[in-house]
Amino acid sequence: MKQRPSFPARIDTGQSQAKPQTLLTATRVVAPASPKQLKPTGLSSPSGMGLDSSAVRARMVQKLTAQGISDPVVLEAMGHVERHRFVDSALVNQAYEDTSLPIGLGQTISKPNVVARMIALLREAPGRQGSPAMGRVLEIGTGCGYQAAVLSCVAREVYSIERLRGLHDKARENLRPLRLSNVHLIFGDGMLGYAQGAPYNAIISAAGGENVPQAWIDQLAIGGRLVAPTHTQSGQQALVVIDKTPQGLQQSLLEAVNFVPLKSGIA
Ligand code: SAH
């Protein structure tokens, strides 16, 4: 039985394991694995919100349903995570609108609809064969930590990597009060994936590159699914879904999307 580290804790610095390809620091942010087990944070709405945030979230979930998101597990997770905690106080009143919002350093928190859609796609992976919770998930682009919090409700372990130190730190601050023990925040270049947590049952990218990096494919488990924005031949961005089957890779290109660029290196 692993001893629970005091918080905040540093883990997986690579000293006792295979050497990482770049300087990576991981932070364990403590938490339960399913929405059912999640305790209410007991914190009131922040000043400026001026309304009952659970009612506003319920309306957001209704809207997601009307937009075609039907997976009850995803809807429950979306209804649970307080998105207003992840945006600047000046933007709190827009937190439950279906819009991306600035989170600093030129980056944005993804629209609720896109977060829900991508997680629902991960859960539909044929390789999962109806298992209730996803196993290990790698998220590229932690940003403010919102999607990592949603993923923590539907997966056993979430590894989320961010290349911008300022956002990695911000996500840690945002997630700390939620005490999500299954979320591991890593500062590093997500184009290299995160080999220490591999193989992953699911990989999700919140940033779009020219191609899907080979490291992500290598770190995906057989039966696992990857969902990422990527550039198409027409120069647009679209969601790509890659399933790693025992017979090989199966790829499908879905709807057009608009994500911030995937960049290499750390800053
Ligand atoms: N999931 C985030 C969305 C953040 S936007 C949220 O819920 O807020 C996408 C993020 O991807 C940005 O913070 C950007 O810095 C990050 N990013 C871009 N390229 C990256 C890379 N190679 N490795 C890790 N993060 C990257």
Short mmCIF file of C-alpha atoms and ligand atoms in Angstrom, two decimals:
data_model
loop_
_atom_site.label_atom_id
_atom_site.label_comp_id
_atom_site.label_asym_id
_atom_site.label_seq_id
_atom_site.Cartn_x
_atom_site.Cartn_y
_atom_site.Cartn_z
CA MET A 1 0.00 0.00 0.00
CA LYS A 2 1.48 3.31 -1.06
CA GLN A 3 1.71 5.94 1.61
CA ARG A 4 -0.19 9.07 0.80
CA PRO A 5 2.25 11.93 0.48
CA SER A 6 1.67 15.17 2.27
CA PHE A 7 0.48 17.92 -0.02
CA PRO A 8 1.90 19.36 -2.21
CA ALA A 9 4.11 16.43 -3.03
CA ARG A 10 6.74 15.91 -5.68
CA ILE A 11 6.74 12.58 -7.45
CA ASP A 12 8.24 10.97 -10.50
CA THR A 13 11.22 13.26 -10.76
CA GLY A 14 12.85 10.50 -12.73
CA GLN A 15 15.66 9.90 -10.22
CA SER A 16 14.58 6.41 -9.27
CA GLN A 17 13.25 5.51 -12.72
CA ALA A 18 14.27 5.67 -16.34
CA LYS A 19 15.83 9.02 -17.10
CA PRO A 20 13.30 11.43 -18.63
CA GLN A 21 14.12 13.03 -21.95
CA THR A 22 13.69 16.48 -20.51
CA LEU A 23 13.46 18.07 -17.10
CA LEU A 24 10.12 16.94 -15.78
CA THR A 25 8.60 17.60 -12.41
CA ALA A 26 5.34 16.01 -11.44
CA THR A 27 3.00 17.15 -8.74
CA ARG A 28 0.46 14.86 -7.22
CA VAL A 29 -2.80 16.65 -6.60
CA VAL A 30 -4.97 14.39 -4.53
CA ALA A 31 -8.46 12.85 -5.31
CA PRO A 32 -11.23 10.37 -5.69
CA ALA A 33 -11.70 8.47 -8.92
CA SER A 34 -15.37 8.67 -9.73
CA PRO A 35 -17.95 11.46 -9.56
CA LYS A 36 -19.92 9.37 -7.08
CA GLN A 37 -17.02 9.46 -4.64
CA LEU A 38 -16.33 13.14 -5.09
CA LYS A 39 -17.03 15.17 -2.01
CA PRO A 40 -18.47 18.65 -2.42
CA THR A 41 -15.67 21.13 -1.84
CA GLY A 42 -17.86 22.99 0.60
CA LEU A 43 -16.63 26.27 -0.77
CA SER A 44 -19.07 28.99 -1.67
CA SER A 45 -19.26 30.78 -5.02
CA PRO A 46 -16.56 33.36 -5.45
CA SER A 47 -17.46 37.00 -5.19
CA GLY A 48 -18.47 38.24 -8.61
CA MET A 49 -20.29 35.03 -9.49
CA GLY A 50 -23.35 36.24 -7.63
CA LEU A 51 -25.37 33.10 -8.35
CA ASP A 52 -25.68 29.51 -7.35
CA SER A 53 -22.99 27.90 -9.44
CA SER A 54 -24.53 24.41 -9.34
CA ALA A 55 -27.69 25.74 -11.00
CA VAL A 56 -25.62 27.44 -13.69
CA ARG A 57 -23.66 24.24 -14.24
CA ALA A 58 -26.90 22.29 -14.53
CA ARG A 59 -27.95 24.69 -17.29
CA MET A 60 -24.59 24.19 -19.00
CA VAL A 61 -25.14 20.42 -18.85
CA GLN A 62 -28.62 20.87 -20.38
CA LYS A 63 -27.03 22.83 -23.18
CA LEU A 64 -24.39 20.14 -23.72
CA THR A 65 -27.15 17.54 -23.92
CA ALA A 66 -29.00 19.66 -26.49
CA GLN A 67 -25.75 19.87 -28.46
CA GLY A 68 -25.62 16.07 -28.66
CA ILE A 69 -23.42 15.04 -25.71
CA SER A 70 -25.25 12.01 -24.35
CA ASP A 71 -22.70 10.10 -22.24
CA PRO A 72 -24.09 10.32 -18.67
CA VAL A 73 -20.67 9.87 -17.09
CA VAL A 74 -19.27 12.82 -19.06
CA LEU A 75 -22.32 14.94 -18.29
CA GLU A 76 -22.03 14.15 -14.60
CA ALA A 77 -18.36 15.12 -14.57
CA MET A 78 -19.12 18.36 -16.44
CA GLY A 79 -21.85 19.12 -13.91
CA HIS A 80 -19.50 18.45 -11.06
CA VAL A 81 -16.36 20.47 -11.84
CA GLU A 82 -16.63 24.15 -11.00
CA ARG A 83 -15.31 25.79 -14.16
CA HIS A 84 -15.49 29.24 -12.59
CA ARG A 85 -12.62 28.28 -10.29
CA PHE A 86 -10.31 27.97 -13.29
CA VAL A 87 -10.84 31.38 -14.90
CA ASP A 88 -9.81 34.90 -13.87
CA SER A 89 -12.19 36.60 -11.47
CA ALA A 90 -13.04 39.15 -14.19
CA LEU A 91 -14.33 36.30 -16.40
CA VAL A 92 -16.25 34.37 -13.76
CA ASN A 93 -19.61 35.43 -15.14
CA GLN A 94 -18.74 33.84 -18.50
CA ALA A 95 -17.39 30.64 -16.97
CA TYR A 96 -20.41 28.50 -17.93
CA GLU A 97 -20.95 29.91 -21.39
CA ASP A 98 -19.95 27.70 -24.27
CA THR A 99 -16.88 29.70 -25.08
CA SER A 100 -13.13 29.44 -24.74
CA LEU A 101 -11.65 32.05 -22.40
CA PRO A 102 -8.14 33.48 -21.94
CA ILE A 103 -6.10 31.91 -19.11
CA GLY A 104 -2.92 33.97 -19.54
CA LEU A 105 0.29 33.60 -21.56
CA GLY A 106 -1.73 33.69 -24.78
CA GLN A 107 -3.52 30.40 -24.01
CA THR A 108 -7.20 29.56 -23.57
CA ILE A 109 -9.40 27.20 -21.58
CA SER A 110 -11.31 25.04 -24.10
CA LYS A 111 -15.07 25.41 -24.60
CA PRO A 112 -17.13 23.08 -22.38
CA ASN A 113 -18.61 21.49 -25.49
CA VAL A 114 -15.18 20.60 -26.86
CA VAL A 115 -13.98 19.22 -23.51
CA ALA A 116 -17.11 17.06 -23.20
CA ARG A 117 -16.95 15.92 -26.83
CA MET A 118 -13.30 14.87 -26.65
CA ILE A 119 -13.73 12.99 -23.37
CA ALA A 120 -16.85 11.29 -24.72
CA LEU A 121 -14.81 10.20 -27.76
CA LEU A 122 -12.15 8.72 -25.48
CA ARG A 123 -14.81 6.79 -23.60
CA GLU A 124 -16.23 5.39 -26.85
CA ALA A 125 -12.95 3.63 -27.69
CA PRO A 126 -13.79 0.14 -28.99
CA GLY A 127 -10.82 -1.22 -27.00
CA ARG A 128 -12.45 -0.24 -23.69
CA GLN A 129 -15.18 -2.85 -24.14
CA GLY A 130 -17.56 -1.15 -21.74
CA SER A 131 -15.20 -0.90 -18.74
CA PRO A 132 -16.68 1.73 -16.42
CA ALA A 133 -13.66 3.98 -15.72
CA MET A 134 -10.83 4.78 -18.07
CA GLY A 135 -7.46 3.64 -16.77
CA ARG A 136 -4.47 5.91 -17.28
CA VAL A 137 -4.95 9.10 -19.27
CA LEU A 138 -2.32 11.48 -20.60
CA GLU A 139 -3.40 15.06 -21.24
CA ILE A 140 -1.13 17.32 -23.26
CA GLY A 141 -1.67 20.98 -22.37
CA THR A 142 -2.75 21.31 -18.72
CA GLY A 143 -3.45 25.02 -19.16
CA CYS A 144 -5.48 26.12 -16.13
CA GLY A 145 -6.18 22.52 -15.09
CA TYR A 146 -9.91 22.46 -15.86
CA GLN A 147 -9.91 19.52 -18.25
CA ALA A 148 -7.58 17.59 -15.94
CA ALA A 149 -10.18 18.01 -13.19
CA VAL A 150 -12.94 16.72 -15.48
CA LEU A 151 -10.75 13.79 -16.52
CA SER A 152 -10.08 12.96 -12.86
CA CYS A 153 -13.79 12.14 -12.54
CA VAL A 154 -13.77 9.59 -15.37
CA ALA A 155 -10.29 8.02 -15.23
CA ARG A 156 -8.25 6.18 -12.65
CA GLU A 157 -5.04 8.19 -13.17
CA VAL A 158 -4.54 11.46 -15.03
CA TYR A 159 -1.10 12.62 -16.14
CA SER A 160 -1.29 16.18 -17.42
CA ILE A 161 1.71 17.92 -18.94
CA GLU A 162 2.22 21.64 -19.61
CA ARG A 163 5.18 23.36 -21.31
CA LEU A 164 4.63 26.82 -19.78
CA ARG A 165 5.84 27.08 -16.20
CA GLY A 166 3.39 29.91 -15.42
CA LEU A 167 0.39 27.78 -16.39
CA HIS A 168 1.73 24.64 -14.74
CA ASP A 169 1.95 26.64 -11.50
CA LYS A 170 -1.49 28.17 -12.04
CA ALA A 171 -3.05 24.74 -12.58
CA ARG A 172 -1.45 23.50 -9.40
CA GLU A 173 -2.95 26.44 -7.51
CA ASN A 174 -6.37 25.90 -9.09
CA LEU A 175 -6.40 22.17 -8.39
CA ARG A 176 -4.97 22.25 -4.87
CA PRO A 177 -8.30 22.88 -3.06
CA LEU A 178 -9.90 20.00 -4.96
CA ARG A 179 -7.34 17.51 -3.56
CA LEU A 180 -7.49 15.19 -6.55
CA SER A 181 -5.18 12.30 -5.66
CA ASN A 182 -5.34 10.81 -9.15
CA VAL A 183 -4.10 13.91 -11.00
CA HIS A 184 -0.37 14.23 -11.66
CA LEU A 185 0.82 17.55 -13.03
CA ILE A 186 4.01 17.51 -15.04
CA PHE A 187 6.06 20.45 -16.27
CA GLY A 188 7.65 19.44 -19.56
CA ASP A 189 7.35 19.16 -23.32
CA GLY A 190 4.23 17.12 -24.02
CA MET A 191 5.38 16.45 -27.58
CA LEU A 192 7.57 13.81 -25.96
CA GLY A 193 4.60 12.41 -24.05
CA TYR A 194 5.41 11.25 -20.54
CA ALA A 195 7.06 7.84 -20.69
CA GLN A 196 7.01 7.31 -16.92
CA GLY A 197 3.20 7.01 -16.91
CA ALA A 198 2.93 4.91 -20.09
CA PRO A 199 1.23 2.92 -21.46
CA TYR A 200 -1.90 5.09 -21.49
CA ASN A 201 -5.42 3.88 -22.18
CA ALA A 202 -6.26 7.34 -23.46
CA ILE A 203 -4.32 10.36 -24.72
CA ILE A 204 -5.96 13.75 -25.20
CA SER A 205 -4.29 16.87 -26.53
CA ALA A 206 -5.52 20.41 -25.91
CA ALA A 207 -3.07 21.85 -28.45
CA GLY A 208 -2.91 21.22 -32.19
CA GLY A 209 0.22 20.38 -34.18
CA GLU A 210 1.11 19.58 -37.77
CA ASN A 211 1.16 15.88 -36.95
CA VAL A 212 0.48 13.57 -34.06
CA PRO A 213 3.90 13.03 -32.40
CA GLN A 214 5.21 9.46 -32.63
CA ALA A 215 5.84 9.46 -28.85
CA TRP A 216 2.10 9.64 -28.24
CA ILE A 217 1.45 6.63 -30.46
CA ASP A 218 4.29 4.72 -28.80
CA GLN A 219 2.94 5.50 -25.32
CA LEU A 220 -0.64 4.49 -26.16
CA ALA A 221 -1.67 1.05 -24.87
CA ILE A 222 -3.06 -1.56 -27.25
CA GLY A 223 -6.81 -0.96 -27.14
CA GLY A 224 -6.16 2.68 -26.27
CA ARG A 225 -7.48 5.74 -28.06
CA LEU A 226 -5.92 9.13 -28.78
CA VAL A 227 -7.96 12.27 -29.54
CA ALA A 228 -6.14 15.39 -30.70
CA PRO A 229 -6.54 18.43 -32.90
CA THR A 230 -4.26 18.22 -35.91
CA HIS A 231 -3.71 20.08 -39.16
CA THR A 232 -5.41 18.72 -42.24
CA GLN A 233 -4.18 18.99 -45.82
CA SER A 234 -6.30 22.09 -46.34
CA GLY A 235 -4.39 23.81 -43.52
CA GLN A 236 -7.42 23.72 -41.19
CA GLN A 237 -7.47 22.03 -37.82
CA ALA A 238 -9.66 18.99 -37.20
CA LEU A 239 -10.03 16.40 -34.48
CA VAL A 240 -8.25 13.16 -35.20
CA VAL A 241 -9.06 9.91 -33.41
CA ILE A 242 -6.45 7.14 -33.43
CA ASP A 243 -7.21 3.68 -32.07
CA LYS A 244 -4.28 1.37 -31.39
CA THR A 245 -5.62 -2.09 -32.10
CA PRO A 246 -3.80 -5.43 -32.02
CA GLN A 247 -3.96 -5.23 -35.84
CA GLY A 248 -2.46 -1.74 -36.04
CA LEU A 249 -3.57 1.89 -36.02
CA GLN A 250 -7.00 3.06 -37.11
CA GLN A 251 -7.41 6.74 -37.75
CA SER A 252 -10.48 8.88 -38.36
CA LEU A 253 -10.72 12.59 -39.01
CA LEU A 254 -13.70 14.36 -37.43
CA GLU A 255 -15.00 17.93 -37.21
CA ALA A 256 -13.03 21.15 -37.61
CA VAL A 257 -11.75 22.70 -34.38
CA ASN A 258 -9.70 25.67 -33.29
CA PHE A 259 -7.04 24.93 -30.68
CA VAL A 260 -3.92 26.81 -29.64
CA PRO A 261 -0.75 25.52 -31.32
CA LEU A 262 1.25 22.58 -30.03
CA LYS A 263 4.79 23.86 -29.48
CA SER A 264 7.99 22.05 -28.62
CA GLY A 265 10.24 22.77 -25.67
CA ILE A 266 9.47 24.37 -22.33
CA ALA A 267 9.21 28.05 -21.44
N1 SAH B 1 -6.79 21.71 -21.08
C1 SAH B 1 -6.53 23.10 -20.88
C2 SAH B 1 -6.47 23.85 -22.18
C3 SAH B 1 -5.23 24.68 -22.26
S1 SAH B 1 -4.85 25.33 -23.84
C4 SAH B 1 -7.52 23.71 -19.90
O1 SAH B 1 -8.46 23.02 -19.48
O2 SAH B 1 -7.34 24.86 -19.54
C5 SAH B 1 -3.58 24.25 -24.37
C6 SAH B 1 -2.32 24.25 -23.57
O3 SAH B 1 -1.39 23.43 -24.28
C7 SAH B 1 -1.62 25.59 -23.39
O4 SAH B 1 -1.52 25.88 -22.03
C8 SAH B 1 -0.24 25.38 -24.02
O5 SAH B 1 0.80 26.03 -23.33
C9 SAH B 1 -0.10 23.88 -23.94
N2 SAH B 1 0.88 23.28 -24.84
C10 SAH B 1 1.16 23.57 -26.13
N3 SAH B 1 2.15 22.78 -26.58
C11 SAH B 1 2.50 21.96 -25.55
C12 SAH B 1 3.47 20.93 -25.37
N4 SAH B 1 4.33 20.56 -26.34
N5 SAH B 1 3.55 20.31 -24.18
C13 SAH B 1 2.72 20.65 -23.15
N6 SAH B 1 1.80 21.62 -23.25
C14 SAH B 1 1.68 22.27 -24.43
#
